[in-house]
Amino acid sequence: MQATAYTYDADTRSGSVLLDDGTPIPFDTPAFDAGGLRLLRPGQRVRIETEGEGEALRITLVTLQTL
């Protein structure tokens, strides 16, 4: 799934993304670390992997979108 980086805190390595419909979804440190990234800037397109549905939806991986 694709999203856009919305917030990122370099100290905690957590933040949030916006889905294409504008829905914000937070991600935690393990999801960020799983993608091997060092930094994330708001506005960057990212690829995310999720598990769960509805209110239980959580991001398990955040990485940069590549073609």
mmCIF file of N, CA and C in Angstrom:
data_model
loop_
_atom_site.group_PDB
_atom_site.id
_atom_site.type_symbol
_atom_site.label_atom_id
_atom_site.label_comp_id
_atom_site.label_asym_id
_atom_site.label_seq_id
_atom_site.Cartn_x
_atom_site.Cartn_y
_atom_site.Cartn_z
ATOM 1 N N MET A 1 0.853 -1.162 0.000
ATOM 2 C CA MET A 1 0.000 0.000 0.000
ATOM 3 C C MET A 1 0.907 1.236 0.000
ATOM 4 N N GLN A 2 0.459 2.288 -0.642
ATOM 5 C CA GLN A 2 1.214 3.534 -0.684
ATOM 6 C C GLN A 2 0.568 4.581 0.217
ATOM 7 N N ALA A 3 1.395 5.498 0.699
ATOM 8 C CA ALA A 3 0.933 6.591 1.548
ATOM 9 C C ALA A 3 1.917 7.743 1.414
ATOM 10 N N THR A 4 1.626 8.831 2.105
ATOM 11 C CA THR A 4 2.507 9.995 2.129
ATOM 12 C C THR A 4 2.911 10.252 3.567
ATOM 13 N N ALA A 5 4.224 10.432 3.789
ATOM 14 C CA ALA A 5 4.711 10.742 5.137
ATOM 15 C C ALA A 5 4.065 12.045 5.595
ATOM 16 N N TYR A 6 3.545 12.049 6.799
ATOM 17 C CA TYR A 6 2.858 13.224 7.341
ATOM 18 C C TYR A 6 3.654 13.836 8.497
ATOM 19 N N THR A 7 3.996 13.024 9.476
ATOM 20 C CA THR A 7 4.833 13.496 10.585
ATOM 21 C C THR A 7 5.938 12.483 10.820
ATOM 22 N N TYR A 8 7.031 12.953 11.422
ATOM 23 C CA TYR A 8 8.128 12.056 11.791
ATOM 24 C C TYR A 8 8.916 12.700 12.912
ATOM 25 N N ASP A 9 9.190 11.934 13.959
ATOM 26 C CA ASP A 9 9.996 12.384 15.092
ATOM 27 C C ASP A 9 11.289 11.572 15.082
ATOM 28 N N ALA A 10 12.404 12.222 14.765
ATOM 29 C CA ALA A 10 13.683 11.532 14.659
ATOM 30 C C ALA A 10 14.148 10.954 15.993
ATOM 31 N N ASP A 11 13.743 11.546 17.098
ATOM 32 C CA ASP A 11 14.160 11.036 18.413
ATOM 33 C C ASP A 11 13.500 9.696 18.732
ATOM 34 N N THR A 12 12.235 9.550 18.401
ATOM 35 C CA THR A 12 11.521 8.305 18.701
ATOM 36 C C THR A 12 11.411 7.390 17.491
ATOM 37 N N ARG A 13 11.772 7.905 16.298
ATOM 38 C CA ARG A 13 11.649 7.179 15.033
ATOM 39 C C ARG A 13 10.221 6.677 14.829
ATOM 40 N N SER A 14 9.267 7.535 15.132
ATOM 41 C CA SER A 14 7.850 7.213 14.933
ATOM 42 C C SER A 14 7.180 8.418 14.294
ATOM 43 N N GLY A 15 5.969 8.228 13.837
ATOM 44 C CA GLY A 15 5.254 9.338 13.200
ATOM 45 C C GLY A 15 3.931 8.871 12.646
ATOM 46 N N SER A 16 3.552 9.458 11.512
ATOM 47 C CA SER A 16 2.290 9.074 10.889
ATOM 48 C C SER A 16 2.381 9.278 9.386
ATOM 49 N N VAL A 17 1.494 8.595 8.684
ATOM 50 C CA VAL A 17 1.361 8.743 7.241
ATOM 51 C C VAL A 17 -0.082 9.090 6.933
ATOM 52 N N LEU A 18 -0.297 9.609 5.738
ATOM 53 C CA LEU A 18 -1.649 9.855 5.238
ATOM 54 C C LEU A 18 -1.907 8.887 4.095
ATOM 55 N N LEU A 19 -3.004 8.157 4.198
ATOM 56 C CA LEU A 19 -3.413 7.326 3.074
ATOM 57 C C LEU A 19 -3.906 8.246 1.956
ATOM 58 N N ASP A 20 -4.089 7.710 0.782
ATOM 59 C CA ASP A 20 -4.513 8.531 -0.357
ATOM 60 C C ASP A 20 -5.885 9.160 -0.148
ATOM 61 N N ASP A 21 -6.695 8.584 0.738
ATOM 62 C CA ASP A 21 -8.002 9.181 1.030
ATOM 63 C C ASP A 21 -7.932 10.220 2.148
ATOM 64 N N GLY A 22 -6.716 10.514 2.639
ATOM 65 C CA GLY A 22 -6.521 11.525 3.673
ATOM 66 C C GLY A 22 -6.557 10.992 5.092
ATOM 67 N N THR A 23 -6.752 9.700 5.264
ATOM 68 C CA THR A 23 -6.793 9.100 6.593
ATOM 69 C C THR A 23 -5.393 9.029 7.195
ATOM 70 N N PRO A 24 -5.185 9.608 8.381
ATOM 71 C CA PRO A 24 -3.867 9.502 9.024
ATOM 72 C C PRO A 24 -3.768 8.174 9.788
ATOM 73 N N ILE A 25 -2.599 7.554 9.698
ATOM 74 C CA ILE A 25 -2.327 6.326 10.437
ATOM 75 C C ILE A 25 -0.957 6.471 11.091
ATOM 76 N N PRO A 26 -0.871 6.280 12.402
ATOM 77 C CA PRO A 26 0.426 6.386 13.079
ATOM 78 C C PRO A 26 1.275 5.134 12.844
ATOM 79 N N PHE A 27 2.585 5.297 12.934
ATOM 80 C CA PHE A 27 3.493 4.153 12.931
ATOM 81 C C PHE A 27 4.446 4.299 14.108
ATOM 82 N N ASP A 28 4.896 3.147 14.625
ATOM 83 C CA ASP A 28 5.775 3.163 15.781
ATOM 84 C C ASP A 28 7.213 2.831 15.374
ATOM 85 N N THR A 29 8.103 2.861 16.340
ATOM 86 C CA THR A 29 9.524 2.642 16.092
ATOM 87 C C THR A 29 9.807 1.320 15.386
ATOM 88 N N PRO A 30 9.240 0.185 15.832
ATOM 89 C CA PRO A 30 9.530 -1.073 15.134
ATOM 90 C C PRO A 30 9.137 -1.051 13.649
ATOM 91 N N ALA A 31 8.044 -0.391 13.300
ATOM 92 C CA ALA A 31 7.627 -0.307 11.892
ATOM 93 C C ALA A 31 8.623 0.512 11.088
ATOM 94 N N PHE A 32 9.119 1.600 11.668
ATOM 95 C CA PHE A 32 10.106 2.425 10.979
ATOM 96 C C PHE A 32 11.416 1.655 10.831
ATOM 97 N N ASP A 33 11.880 1.037 11.911
ATOM 98 C CA ASP A 33 13.141 0.296 11.876
ATOM 99 C C ASP A 33 13.095 -0.874 10.902
ATOM 100 N N ALA A 34 11.938 -1.503 10.731
ATOM 101 C CA ALA A 34 11.800 -2.642 9.819
ATOM 102 C C ALA A 34 12.094 -2.251 8.372
ATOM 103 N N GLY A 35 11.878 -0.988 8.031
ATOM 104 C CA GLY A 35 12.112 -0.533 6.665
ATOM 105 C C GLY A 35 13.543 -0.145 6.370
ATOM 106 N N GLY A 36 14.388 -0.068 7.392
ATOM 107 C CA GLY A 36 15.791 0.255 7.176
ATOM 108 C C GLY A 36 16.066 1.711 6.832
ATOM 109 N N LEU A 37 15.106 2.583 7.068
ATOM 110 C CA LEU A 37 15.307 4.006 6.764
ATOM 111 C C LEU A 37 16.090 4.693 7.876
ATOM 112 N N ARG A 38 16.718 5.808 7.534
ATOM 113 C CA ARG A 38 17.408 6.624 8.533
ATOM 114 C C ARG A 38 16.624 7.881 8.868
ATOM 115 N N LEU A 39 15.852 8.374 7.915
ATOM 116 C CA LEU A 39 15.153 9.640 8.060
ATOM 117 C C LEU A 39 13.916 9.610 7.173
ATOM 118 N N LEU A 40 12.934 10.373 7.549
ATOM 119 C CA LEU A 40 11.718 10.487 6.749
ATOM 120 C C LEU A 40 11.272 11.935 6.777
ATOM 121 N N ARG A 41 11.000 12.489 5.600
ATOM 122 C CA ARG A 41 10.553 13.878 5.512
ATOM 123 C C ARG A 41 9.082 13.930 5.136
ATOM 124 N N PRO A 42 8.328 14.824 5.772
ATOM 125 C CA PRO A 42 6.921 14.979 5.395
ATOM 126 C C PRO A 42 6.792 15.239 3.896
ATOM 127 N N GLY A 43 5.834 14.585 3.294
ATOM 128 C CA GLY A 43 5.606 14.731 1.859
ATOM 129 C C GLY A 43 6.204 13.613 1.031
ATOM 130 N N GLN A 44 7.119 12.835 1.596
ATOM 131 C CA GLN A 44 7.699 11.729 0.845
ATOM 132 C C GLN A 44 6.662 10.636 0.640
ATOM 133 N N ARG A 45 6.687 10.037 -0.551
ATOM 134 C CA ARG A 45 5.824 8.877 -0.805
ATOM 135 C C ARG A 45 6.503 7.665 -0.183
ATOM 136 N N VAL A 46 5.724 6.877 0.512
ATOM 137 C CA VAL A 46 6.248 5.688 1.168
ATOM 138 C C VAL A 46 5.387 4.480 0.830
ATOM 139 N N ARG A 47 5.972 3.329 1.023
ATOM 140 C CA ARG A 47 5.242 2.073 0.914
ATOM 141 C C ARG A 47 5.069 1.572 2.335
ATOM 142 N N ILE A 48 3.884 1.123 2.662
ATOM 143 C CA ILE A 48 3.630 0.608 3.998
ATOM 144 C C ILE A 48 3.025 -0.783 3.906
ATOM 145 N N GLU A 49 3.278 -1.558 4.934
ATOM 146 C CA GLU A 49 2.598 -2.828 5.109
ATOM 147 C C GLU A 49 1.820 -2.715 6.404
ATOM 148 N N THR A 50 0.620 -3.276 6.407
ATOM 149 C CA THR A 50 -0.258 -3.154 7.567
ATOM 150 C C THR A 50 -0.793 -4.517 7.974
ATOM 151 N N GLU A 51 -1.356 -4.541 9.175
ATOM 152 C CA GLU A 51 -2.117 -5.704 9.609
ATOM 153 C C GLU A 51 -3.306 -5.211 10.414
ATOM 154 N N GLY A 52 -4.345 -6.023 10.455
ATOM 155 C CA GLY A 52 -5.561 -5.631 11.150
ATOM 156 C C GLY A 52 -6.469 -4.822 10.242
ATOM 157 N N GLU A 53 -7.605 -4.429 10.802
ATOM 158 C CA GLU A 53 -8.593 -3.654 10.054
ATOM 159 C C GLU A 53 -9.245 -2.629 10.958
ATOM 160 N N GLY A 54 -9.832 -1.619 10.350
ATOM 161 C CA GLY A 54 -10.569 -0.603 11.105
ATOM 162 C C GLY A 54 -9.722 0.042 12.180
ATOM 163 N N GLU A 55 -10.257 0.103 13.398
ATOM 164 C CA GLU A 55 -9.544 0.724 14.522
ATOM 165 C C GLU A 55 -8.290 -0.054 14.911
ATOM 166 N N ALA A 56 -8.231 -1.341 14.548
ATOM 167 C CA ALA A 56 -7.083 -2.188 14.894
ATOM 168 C C ALA A 56 -5.987 -2.149 13.834
ATOM 169 N N LEU A 57 -6.182 -1.377 12.765
ATOM 170 C CA LEU A 57 -5.184 -1.279 11.702
ATOM 171 C C LEU A 57 -3.896 -0.691 12.251
ATOM 172 N N ARG A 58 -2.789 -1.372 11.980
ATOM 173 C CA ARG A 58 -1.496 -0.831 12.396
ATOM 174 C C ARG A 58 -0.460 -1.084 11.312
ATOM 175 N N ILE A 59 0.499 -0.190 11.229
ATOM 176 C CA ILE A 59 1.566 -0.275 10.239
ATOM 177 C C ILE A 59 2.676 -1.145 10.801
ATOM 178 N N THR A 60 3.143 -2.089 9.988
ATOM 179 C CA THR A 60 4.223 -2.980 10.410
ATOM 180 C C THR A 60 5.542 -2.685 9.685
ATOM 181 N N LEU A 61 5.483 -1.889 8.604
ATOM 182 C CA LEU A 61 6.676 -1.565 7.822
ATOM 183 C C LEU A 61 6.470 -0.243 7.107
ATOM 184 N N VAL A 62 7.491 0.605 7.152
ATOM 185 C CA VAL A 62 7.511 1.860 6.390
ATOM 186 C C VAL A 62 8.811 1.886 5.605
ATOM 187 N N THR A 63 8.727 2.049 4.303
ATOM 188 C CA THR A 63 9.922 2.164 3.468
ATOM 189 C C THR A 63 9.622 3.136 2.334
ATOM 190 N N LEU A 64 10.640 3.563 1.631
ATOM 191 C CA LEU A 64 10.419 4.499 0.525
ATOM 192 C C LEU A 64 9.782 3.797 -0.651
ATOM 193 N N GLN A 65 8.924 4.516 -1.336
ATOM 194 C CA GLN A 65 8.284 4.007 -2.544
ATOM 195 C C GLN A 65 9.293 4.051 -3.667
ATOM 196 N N THR A 66 9.508 2.932 -4.333
ATOM 197 C CA THR A 66 10.399 2.896 -5.481
ATOM 198 C C THR A 66 9.628 2.409 -6.685
ATOM 199 N N LEU A 67 10.087 2.802 -7.852
ATOM 200 C CA LEU A 67 9.404 2.387 -9.081
ATOM 201 C C LEU A 67 9.855 1.052 -9.538
#
